[in-house]
């Protein structure tokens, strides 16, 4: 029964992460911040969303610390 609870918990976490990923794409400007690197040369494109990753890391850290208390 403990293994079943663990599987249900992992499934709910995956659903939550999926919903967050779907909703993050709808936030205007996210992914095009002034620290994100975009290099296009011919048919090669390199994209490193450094500022976006830092912002999301900060927000998630704050949220997780609020839920942990």
mmCIF file of the C-alpha atoms, coordinates in Angstrom:
data_MODEL
# 
_entry.id   MODEL 
# 
loop_
_atom_site.group_PDB 
_atom_site.id 
_atom_site.type_symbol 
_atom_site.label_atom_id 
_atom_site.label_alt_id 
_atom_site.label_comp_id 
_atom_site.label_asym_id 
_atom_site.label_entity_id 
_atom_site.label_seq_id 
_atom_site.pdbx_PDB_ins_code 
_atom_site.Cartn_x 
_atom_site.Cartn_y 
_atom_site.Cartn_z 
_atom_site.occupancy 
_atom_site.B_iso_or_equiv 
_atom_site.pdbx_formal_charge 
_atom_site.auth_seq_id 
_atom_site.auth_comp_id 
_atom_site.auth_asym_id 
_atom_site.auth_atom_id 
_atom_site.pdbx_PDB_model_num 
ATOM 1  C CA . UNK A 1 1  ? 0.000  0.000  0.000   1.00 0.00 ? 1  UNK A CA 1 
ATOM 2  C CA . UNK A 1 2  ? 2.938  2.343  0.628   1.00 0.00 ? 2  UNK A CA 1 
ATOM 3  C CA . UNK A 1 3  ? 4.221  1.735  -2.899  1.00 0.00 ? 3  UNK A CA 1 
ATOM 4  C CA . UNK A 1 4  ? 0.780  2.619  -4.281  1.00 0.00 ? 4  UNK A CA 1 
ATOM 5  C CA . UNK A 1 5  ? 0.716  5.884  -2.351  1.00 0.00 ? 5  UNK A CA 1 
ATOM 6  C CA . UNK A 1 6  ? 4.166  6.734  -3.679  1.00 0.00 ? 6  UNK A CA 1 
ATOM 7  C CA . UNK A 1 7  ? 3.014  6.097  -7.266  1.00 0.00 ? 7  UNK A CA 1 
ATOM 8  C CA . UNK A 1 8  ? -0.066 8.278  -6.771  1.00 0.00 ? 8  UNK A CA 1 
ATOM 9  C CA . UNK A 1 9  ? 2.084  11.058 -5.288  1.00 0.00 ? 9  UNK A CA 1 
ATOM 10 C CA . UNK A 1 10 ? 4.535  10.892 -8.198  1.00 0.00 ? 10 UNK A CA 1 
ATOM 11 C CA . UNK A 1 11 ? 1.601  10.951 -10.651 1.00 0.00 ? 11 UNK A CA 1 
ATOM 12 C CA . UNK A 1 12 ? 0.096  14.028 -9.003  1.00 0.00 ? 12 UNK A CA 1 
ATOM 13 C CA . UNK A 1 13 ? 3.471  15.764 -9.077  1.00 0.00 ? 13 UNK A CA 1 
ATOM 14 C CA . UNK A 1 14 ? 3.803  15.012 -12.790 1.00 0.00 ? 14 UNK A CA 1 
ATOM 15 C CA . UNK A 1 15 ? 0.330  16.417 -13.451 1.00 0.00 ? 15 UNK A CA 1 
ATOM 16 C CA . UNK A 1 16 ? 1.234  19.552 -11.468 1.00 0.00 ? 16 UNK A CA 1 
ATOM 17 C CA . UNK A 1 17 ? 4.479  20.028 -13.379 1.00 0.00 ? 17 UNK A CA 1 
ATOM 18 C CA . UNK A 1 18 ? 2.619  19.518 -16.667 1.00 0.00 ? 18 UNK A CA 1 
ATOM 19 C CA . UNK A 1 19 ? 0.073  22.194 -15.774 1.00 0.00 ? 19 UNK A CA 1 
ATOM 20 C CA . UNK A 1 20 ? 2.820  24.624 -14.784 1.00 0.00 ? 20 UNK A CA 1 
ATOM 21 C CA . UNK A 1 21 ? 4.654  24.018 -18.070 1.00 0.00 ? 21 UNK A CA 1 
ATOM 22 C CA . UNK A 1 22 ? 1.443  24.633 -20.026 1.00 0.00 ? 22 UNK A CA 1 
ATOM 23 C CA . UNK A 1 23 ? 0.694  27.865 -18.164 1.00 0.00 ? 23 UNK A CA 1 
ATOM 24 C CA . UNK A 1 24 ? 4.248  29.259 -18.241 1.00 0.00 ? 24 UNK A CA 1 
ATOM 25 C CA . UNK A 1 25 ? 4.111  29.397 -22.028 1.00 0.00 ? 25 UNK A CA 1 
ATOM 26 C CA . UNK A 1 26 ? 1.218  31.846 -21.774 1.00 0.00 ? 26 UNK A CA 1 
ATOM 27 C CA . UNK A 1 27 ? 3.020  34.420 -19.611 1.00 0.00 ? 27 UNK A CA 1 
ATOM 28 C CA . UNK A 1 28 ? 4.007  37.288 -21.930 1.00 0.00 ? 28 UNK A CA 1 
ATOM 29 C CA . UNK A 1 29 ? 7.700  38.158 -22.009 1.00 0.00 ? 29 UNK A CA 1 
ATOM 30 C CA . UNK A 1 30 ? 8.846  35.018 -20.232 1.00 0.00 ? 30 UNK A CA 1 
ATOM 31 C CA . UNK A 1 31 ? 11.569 33.480 -22.331 1.00 0.00 ? 31 UNK A CA 1 
ATOM 32 C CA . UNK A 1 32 ? 12.503 36.812 -23.913 1.00 0.00 ? 32 UNK A CA 1 
ATOM 33 C CA . UNK A 1 33 ? 14.064 38.582 -20.944 1.00 0.00 ? 33 UNK A CA 1 
ATOM 34 C CA . UNK A 1 34 ? 17.116 40.846 -21.284 1.00 0.00 ? 34 UNK A CA 1 
ATOM 35 C CA . UNK A 1 35 ? 19.560 38.144 -20.103 1.00 0.00 ? 35 UNK A CA 1 
ATOM 36 C CA . UNK A 1 36 ? 18.455 35.379 -22.418 1.00 0.00 ? 36 UNK A CA 1 
ATOM 37 C CA . UNK A 1 37 ? 20.962 34.512 -25.125 1.00 0.00 ? 37 UNK A CA 1 
ATOM 38 C CA . UNK A 1 38 ? 19.764 33.876 -28.672 1.00 0.00 ? 38 UNK A CA 1 
ATOM 39 C CA . UNK A 1 39 ? 22.232 33.239 -31.500 1.00 0.00 ? 39 UNK A CA 1 
ATOM 40 C CA . UNK A 1 40 ? 21.021 32.576 -35.058 1.00 0.00 ? 40 UNK A CA 1 
ATOM 41 C CA . UNK A 1 41 ? 23.453 31.762 -37.845 1.00 0.00 ? 41 UNK A CA 1 
ATOM 42 C CA . UNK A 1 42 ? 22.129 30.207 -41.009 1.00 0.00 ? 42 UNK A CA 1 
ATOM 43 C CA . UNK A 1 43 ? 20.198 27.084 -40.101 1.00 0.00 ? 43 UNK A CA 1 
ATOM 44 C CA . UNK A 1 44 ? 21.709 26.949 -36.567 1.00 0.00 ? 44 UNK A CA 1 
ATOM 45 C CA . UNK A 1 45 ? 19.928 28.419 -33.539 1.00 0.00 ? 45 UNK A CA 1 
ATOM 46 C CA . UNK A 1 46 ? 21.278 28.488 -29.993 1.00 0.00 ? 46 UNK A CA 1 
ATOM 47 C CA . UNK A 1 47 ? 19.012 29.630 -27.161 1.00 0.00 ? 47 UNK A CA 1 
ATOM 48 C CA . UNK A 1 48 ? 20.061 29.843 -23.492 1.00 0.00 ? 48 UNK A CA 1 
ATOM 49 C CA . UNK A 1 49 ? 17.328 31.382 -21.289 1.00 0.00 ? 49 UNK A CA 1 
ATOM 50 C CA . UNK A 1 50 ? 19.664 32.371 -18.438 1.00 0.00 ? 50 UNK A CA 1 
ATOM 51 C CA . UNK A 1 51 ? 17.578 35.251 -17.021 1.00 0.00 ? 51 UNK A CA 1 
ATOM 52 C CA . UNK A 1 52 ? 14.377 33.215 -17.323 1.00 0.00 ? 52 UNK A CA 1 
ATOM 53 C CA . UNK A 1 53 ? 15.950 30.286 -15.471 1.00 0.00 ? 53 UNK A CA 1 
ATOM 54 C CA . UNK A 1 54 ? 17.164 32.572 -12.681 1.00 0.00 ? 54 UNK A CA 1 
ATOM 55 C CA . UNK A 1 55 ? 13.740 34.194 -12.330 1.00 0.00 ? 55 UNK A CA 1 
ATOM 56 C CA . UNK A 1 56 ? 11.928 30.831 -12.242 1.00 0.00 ? 56 UNK A CA 1 
ATOM 57 C CA . UNK A 1 57 ? 14.447 29.478 -9.739  1.00 0.00 ? 57 UNK A CA 1 
ATOM 58 C CA . UNK A 1 58 ? 13.857 32.455 -7.451  1.00 0.00 ? 58 UNK A CA 1 
ATOM 59 C CA . UNK A 1 59 ? 10.054 32.165 -7.676  1.00 0.00 ? 59 UNK A CA 1 
ATOM 60 C CA . UNK A 1 60 ? 10.071 28.401 -7.078  1.00 0.00 ? 60 UNK A CA 1 
ATOM 61 C CA . UNK A 1 61 ? 12.471 28.771 -4.137  1.00 0.00 ? 61 UNK A CA 1 
ATOM 62 C CA . UNK A 1 62 ? 10.201 31.337 -2.522  1.00 0.00 ? 62 UNK A CA 1 
ATOM 63 C CA . UNK A 1 63 ? 7.088  29.223 -3.094  1.00 0.00 ? 63 UNK A CA 1 
ATOM 64 C CA . UNK A 1 64 ? 8.661  26.040 -1.762  1.00 0.00 ? 64 UNK A CA 1 
ATOM 65 C CA . UNK A 1 65 ? 9.944  27.841 1.318   1.00 0.00 ? 65 UNK A CA 1 
ATOM 66 C CA . UNK A 1 66 ? 6.429  29.180 1.992   1.00 0.00 ? 66 UNK A CA 1 
ATOM 67 C CA . UNK A 1 67 ? 4.886  25.695 1.691   1.00 0.00 ? 67 UNK A CA 1 
ATOM 68 C CA . UNK A 1 68 ? 7.607  24.127 3.833   1.00 0.00 ? 68 UNK A CA 1 
ATOM 69 C CA . UNK A 1 69 ? 6.839  26.282 6.863   1.00 0.00 ? 69 UNK A CA 1 
# 
